[in-house]
PDB file of C-alpha atoms in Angstrom:
ATOM      1  CA  LEU A 191      97.032 121.045  89.545  1.00  0.00           C
ATOM      2  CA  MET A 192      99.065 121.421  92.726  1.00  0.00           C
ATOM      3  CA  GLU A 193      95.846 122.036  94.682  1.00  0.00           C
ATOM      4  CA  TYR A 194      94.514 118.753  93.314  1.00  0.00           C
ATOM      5  CA  VAL A 195      97.598 116.928  94.580  1.00  0.00           C
ATOM      6  CA  LYS A 196      97.596 118.799  97.883  1.00  0.00           C
ATOM      7  CA  ASN A 197      94.008 117.672  98.447  1.00  0.00           C
ATOM      8  CA  GLY A 198      94.764 113.992  97.870  1.00  0.00           C
ATOM      9  CA  GLY A 199      95.177 113.525  94.131  1.00  0.00           C
ATOM     10  CA  THR A 200      97.978 111.862  92.235  1.00  0.00           C
ATOM     11  CA  MET A 201      99.721 113.754  89.461  1.00  0.00           C
ATOM     12  CA  ILE A 202     101.843 111.831  86.981  1.00  0.00           C
ATOM     13  CA  VAL A 203     104.144 113.876  84.787  1.00  0.00           C
ATOM     14  CA  GLN A 204     105.807 112.072  81.920  1.00  0.00           C
ATOM     15  CA  TYR A 205     109.065 113.059  80.272  1.00  0.00           C
ATOM     16  CA  ASN A 206     109.788 116.630  79.268  1.00  0.00           C
ATOM     17  CA  THR A 207     112.781 118.350  77.743  1.00  0.00           C
ATOM     18  CA  ALA A 208     114.935 120.617  79.882  1.00  0.00           C
ATOM     19  CA  GLY A 209     114.195 123.696  77.784  1.00  0.00           C
ATOM     20  CA  ARG A 210     110.444 123.472  78.292  1.00  0.00           C
ATOM     21  CA  TRP A 211     110.766 122.273  81.875  1.00  0.00           C
ATOM     22  CA  ASP A 212     113.076 125.011  83.160  1.00  0.00           C
ATOM     23  CA  SER A 213     110.577 127.730  82.331  1.00  0.00           C
ATOM     24  CA  ALA A 214     107.501 125.925  83.685  1.00  0.00           C
ATOM     25  CA  TYR A 215     108.476 123.523  86.461  1.00  0.00           C
ATOM     26  CA  LYS A 216     107.409 125.815  89.305  1.00  0.00           C
ATOM     27  CA  GLU A 217     103.854 125.561  87.990  1.00  0.00           C
ATOM     28  CA  ILE A 218     103.847 121.792  87.463  1.00  0.00           C
ATOM     29  CA  ALA A 219     106.065 120.413  90.244  1.00  0.00           C
ATOM     30  CA  PRO A 220     105.827 120.882  94.003  1.00  0.00           C
ATOM     31  CA  TYR A 221     109.591 120.618  94.550  1.00  0.00           C
ATOM     32  CA  PRO A 222     112.662 121.397  92.452  1.00  0.00           C
ATOM     33  CA  LEU A 223     113.964 118.858  90.016  1.00  0.00           C
ATOM     34  CA  LYS A 224     116.419 119.434  87.212  1.00  0.00           C
ATOM     35  CA  LEU A 225     116.032 117.548  83.959  1.00  0.00           C
ATOM     36  CA  SER A 226     119.034 116.317  82.034  1.00  0.00           C
ATOM     37  CA  ARG A 227     119.619 114.625  78.732  1.00  0.00           C
ATOM     38  CA  ASP A 228     120.232 111.345  80.600  1.00  0.00           C
ATOM     39  CA  ARG A 229     118.554 108.441  78.896  1.00  0.00           C
ATOM     40  CA  VAL A 230     118.728 104.694  78.674  1.00  0.00           C
ATOM     41  CA  THR A 231     118.406 103.687  75.036  1.00  0.00           C
ATOM     42  CA  ASP A 232     118.823  99.920  75.231  1.00  0.00           C
ATOM     43  CA  GLU A 233     115.435  98.367  75.970  1.00  0.00           C
ATOM     44  CA  ASN A 234     117.266  95.375  77.471  1.00  0.00           C
ATOM     45  CA  SER A 235     119.502  97.429  79.750  1.00  0.00           C
ATOM     46  CA  LYS A 236     120.096  96.620  83.396  1.00  0.00           C
ATOM     47  CA  VAL A 237     117.385  97.749  85.829  1.00  0.00           C
ATOM     48  CA  GLU A 238     117.639  97.706  89.607  1.00  0.00           C
ATOM     49  CA  ILE A 239     114.739  98.254  91.994  1.00  0.00           C
ATOM     50  CA  ILE A 240     116.333 100.534  94.618  1.00  0.00           C
ATOM     51  CA  SER A 241     113.199 101.111  96.723  1.00  0.00           C
ATOM     52  CA  PRO A 242     111.761  97.584  96.843  1.00  0.00           C
ATOM     53  CA  GLU A 243     109.275  98.315  99.643  1.00  0.00           C
ATOM     54  CA  HIS A 244     107.823 101.435  98.013  1.00  0.00           C
ATOM     55  CA  PRO A 245     104.104 101.204  97.063  1.00  0.00           C
ATOM     56  CA  LEU A 246     105.023 101.934  93.433  1.00  0.00           C
ATOM     57  CA  ILE A 247     106.780  98.560  93.463  1.00  0.00           C
ATOM     58  CA  THR A 248     104.441  96.604  95.722  1.00  0.00           C
ATOM     59  CA  ASN A 249     100.856  97.753  95.293  1.00  0.00           C
ATOM     60  CA  PRO A 250      98.551  96.669  93.781  1.00  0.00           C
ATOM     61  CA  ASN A 251     101.013  94.786  91.565  1.00  0.00           C
ATOM     62  CA  ALA A 252     104.270  93.292  92.784  1.00  0.00           C
ATOM     63  CA  ILE A 253     106.901  94.576  90.354  1.00  0.00           C
ATOM     64  CA  SER A 254     109.987  92.480  89.688  1.00  0.00           C
ATOM     65  CA  LEU A 255     112.865  92.672  87.237  1.00  0.00           C
ATOM     66  CA  LYS A 256     110.850  90.334  84.999  1.00  0.00           C
ATOM     67  CA  ASP A 257     108.458  93.246  84.400  1.00  0.00           C
ATOM     68  CA  PHE A 258     111.225  95.050  82.527  1.00  0.00           C
ATOM     69  CA  GLU A 259     111.576  92.260  79.985  1.00  0.00           C
ATOM     70  CA  GLY A 260     110.099  92.782  76.530  1.00  0.00           C
ATOM     71  CA  TRP A 261     110.321  96.579  76.569  1.00  0.00           C
ATOM     72  CA  VAL A 262     110.610  98.169  73.130  1.00  0.00           C
ATOM     73  CA  GLN A 263     113.087 100.645  71.670  1.00  0.00           C
ATOM     74  CA  GLU A 264     114.331 102.231  74.937  1.00  0.00           C
ATOM     75  CA  ARG A 265     113.837 102.403  78.697  1.00  0.00           C
ATOM     76  CA  GLY A 266     113.375 106.159  78.895  1.00  0.00           C
ATOM     77  CA  LEU A 267     114.735 109.626  78.348  1.00  0.00           C
ATOM     78  CA  TYR A 268     115.310 113.074  79.851  1.00  0.00           C
ATOM     79  CA  PHE A 269     115.725 111.725  83.364  1.00  0.00           C
ATOM     80  CA  PRO A 270     116.239 114.248  86.158  1.00  0.00           C
ATOM     81  CA  ASN A 271     119.774 114.282  87.505  1.00  0.00           C
ATOM     82  CA  GLU A 272     119.064 116.537  90.512  1.00  0.00           C
ATOM     83  CA  TRP A 273     115.975 116.612  92.737  1.00  0.00           C
ATOM     84  CA  ASP A 274     114.680 117.777  96.063  1.00  0.00           C
ATOM     85  CA  PRO A 275     115.085 115.370  99.014  1.00  0.00           C
ATOM     86  CA  ALA A 276     111.271 115.099  99.170  1.00  0.00           C
ATOM     87  CA  PHE A 277     111.493 112.773  96.151  1.00  0.00           C
ATOM     88  CA  THR A 278     112.172 109.063  96.435  1.00  0.00           C
ATOM     89  CA  ALA A 279     114.007 107.427  93.539  1.00  0.00           C
ATOM     90  CA  VAL A 280     112.484 104.018  92.873  1.00  0.00           C
ATOM     91  CA  LEU A 281     114.582 102.566  90.043  1.00  0.00           C
ATOM     92  CA  SER A 282     118.146 102.644  88.804  1.00  0.00           C
ATOM     93  CA  MET A 283     119.064 101.748  85.246  1.00  0.00           C
ATOM     94  CA  GLN A 284     121.952 102.039  82.857  1.00  0.00           C
ATOM     95  CA  ASP A 285     123.091 101.351  79.363  1.00  0.00           C
ATOM     96  CA  GLU A 286     126.203  99.202  79.125  1.00  0.00           C
ATOM     97  CA  GLY A 287     129.320 101.326  79.495  1.00  0.00           C
ATOM     98  CA  TYR A 288     127.491 104.227  81.169  1.00  0.00           C
ATOM     99  CA  ASP A 289     126.902 105.217  84.771  1.00  0.00           C
ATOM    100  CA  ALA A 290     123.616 104.224  86.371  1.00  0.00           C
ATOM    101  CA  THR A 291     120.905 106.849  86.668  1.00  0.00           C
ATOM    102  CA  GLU A 292     118.260 106.926  89.396  1.00  0.00           C
ATOM    103  CA  GLY A 293     115.997 109.610  87.936  1.00  0.00           C
ATOM    104  CA  SER A 294     113.706 107.461  85.783  1.00  0.00           C
ATOM    105  CA  LEU A 295     110.907 107.264  88.364  1.00  0.00           C
ATOM    106  CA  LEU A 296     110.607 109.763  91.218  1.00  0.00           C
ATOM    107  CA  VAL A 297     107.740 110.122  93.676  1.00  0.00           C
ATOM    108  CA  ALA A 298     107.060 112.659  96.399  1.00  0.00           C
ATOM    109  CA  PRO A 299     104.217 113.154  98.840  1.00  0.00           C
ATOM    110  CA  PHE A 300     102.636 116.596  98.628  1.00  0.00           C
ATOM    111  CA  GLY A 301      99.875 117.591 100.994  1.00  0.00           C
ATOM    112  CA  LYS A 302      97.522 114.605 101.050  1.00  0.00           C
ATOM    113  CA  GLY A 303      98.513 113.416  97.582  1.00  0.00           C
ATOM    114  CA  TYR A 304     101.445 112.274  95.475  1.00  0.00           C
ATOM    115  CA  TYR A 305     103.474 113.766  92.671  1.00  0.00           C
ATOM    116  CA  ILE A 306     105.237 111.387  90.272  1.00  0.00           C
ATOM    117  CA  TYR A 307     107.759 112.342  87.614  1.00  0.00           C
ATOM    118  CA  THR A 308     108.813 109.654  85.172  1.00  0.00           C
ATOM    119  CA  GLY A 309     110.994 109.645  82.095  1.00  0.00           C
ATOM    120  CA  LEU A 310     110.198 105.988  81.430  1.00  0.00           C
ATOM    121  CA  SER A 311     109.008 105.463  77.873  1.00  0.00           C
ATOM    122  CA  PHE A 312     105.408 104.547  78.688  1.00  0.00           C
ATOM    123  CA  PHE A 313     104.443 106.271  75.430  1.00  0.00           C
ATOM    124  CA  ARG A 314     106.160 103.371  73.634  1.00  0.00           C
ATOM    125  CA  GLU A 315     105.569 100.521  76.073  1.00  0.00           C
ATOM    126  CA  LEU A 316     101.818 100.886  76.610  1.00  0.00           C
ATOM    127  CA  PRO A 317     100.860 100.926  72.902  1.00  0.00           C
ATOM    128  CA  ALA A 318     103.159  97.915  72.418  1.00  0.00           C
ATOM    129  CA  GLY A 319     101.254  96.013  75.100  1.00  0.00           C
ATOM    130  CA  VAL A 320     104.226  95.523  77.449  1.00  0.00           C
ATOM    131  CA  SER A 321     102.602  93.929  80.494  1.00  0.00           C
ATOM    132  CA  GLY A 322     105.236  95.088  82.988  1.00  0.00           C
ATOM    133  CA  ALA A 323     104.735  98.691  81.899  1.00  0.00           C
ATOM    134  CA  TYR A 324     100.977  98.326  82.418  1.00  0.00           C
ATOM    135  CA  LYS A 325     101.531  96.886  85.903  1.00  0.00           C
ATOM    136  CA  LEU A 326     103.874  99.705  86.887  1.00  0.00           C
ATOM    137  CA  PHE A 327     101.577 102.386  85.477  1.00  0.00           C
ATOM    138  CA  ALA A 328      98.642 100.866  87.386  1.00  0.00           C
ATOM    139  CA  ASN A 329     100.710 101.112  90.574  1.00  0.00           C
ATOM    140  CA  MET A 330     101.382 104.774  89.831  1.00  0.00           C
ATOM    141  CA  LEU A 331      97.667 105.429  89.385  1.00  0.00           C
ATOM    142  CA  SER A 332      96.878 103.542  92.590  1.00  0.00           C
ATOM    143  CA  ILE A 333      99.349 105.145  94.997  1.00  0.00           C
ATOM    144  CA  GLY A 334      97.612 106.285  98.167  1.00  0.00           C
ATOM    145  CA  LYS A 335      94.345 104.557  97.291  1.00  0.00           C
ATOM    146  CA  ASP A 336      94.686 101.712  99.828  1.00  0.00           C
ATOM    147  CA  ASN A 337      94.716 104.092 102.762  1.00  0.00           C
ATOM    148  CA  PRO A 338      93.228 107.452 101.709  1.00  0.00           C
ATOM    149  CA  GLU A 339      93.255 108.708 105.297  1.00  0.00           C
ATOM    150  CA  GLU A 340      96.997 108.114 105.566  1.00  0.00           C
ATOM    151  CA  THR A 341      98.967 111.240 106.252  1.00  0.00           C
ATOM    152  CA  HIS A 342     102.540 111.662 105.213  1.00  0.00           C
ATOM    153  CA  ASP A 343     105.229 114.155 105.934  1.00  0.00           C
ATOM    154  CA  SER A 344     105.230 116.631 103.098  1.00  0.00           C
ATOM    155  CA  LYS A 345     105.829 120.300 102.551  1.00  0.00           C
ATOM    156  CA  GLY A 346     102.451 120.795 100.887  1.00  0.00           C
TER     157      GLY A 346
END
């Protein structure tokens, strides 16, 4: 899989538990990231876009805070709480009374491609037809497609 990413592909990894991740991450992630039990359980919790110019937020769909309305059951779970500097955190979110977490959506260039780790609950939002989740997922699938010849600084 890493060769696929290195050669220009996009790999999207959805939430995992720390126990499974710790033993396998070197095979399924290009850079270190440590999963936690951090989660945001209130589907109406505060979201902040902390990388507003990032392609995951701008292309092909412009993502706004409105796209996080109508989510069901929860925002996400098992967010990383430590990651390599190669990753860019795109969102911050928090349940009321808890500290904000920035590990819900991480992206890193690797070789000619991109690696995305997300703990967002797409497995709930997509079947429920949440339009903002579809827009964000489409952006994840599309990263790097506008300019396939673009090179980026990566370790891969």
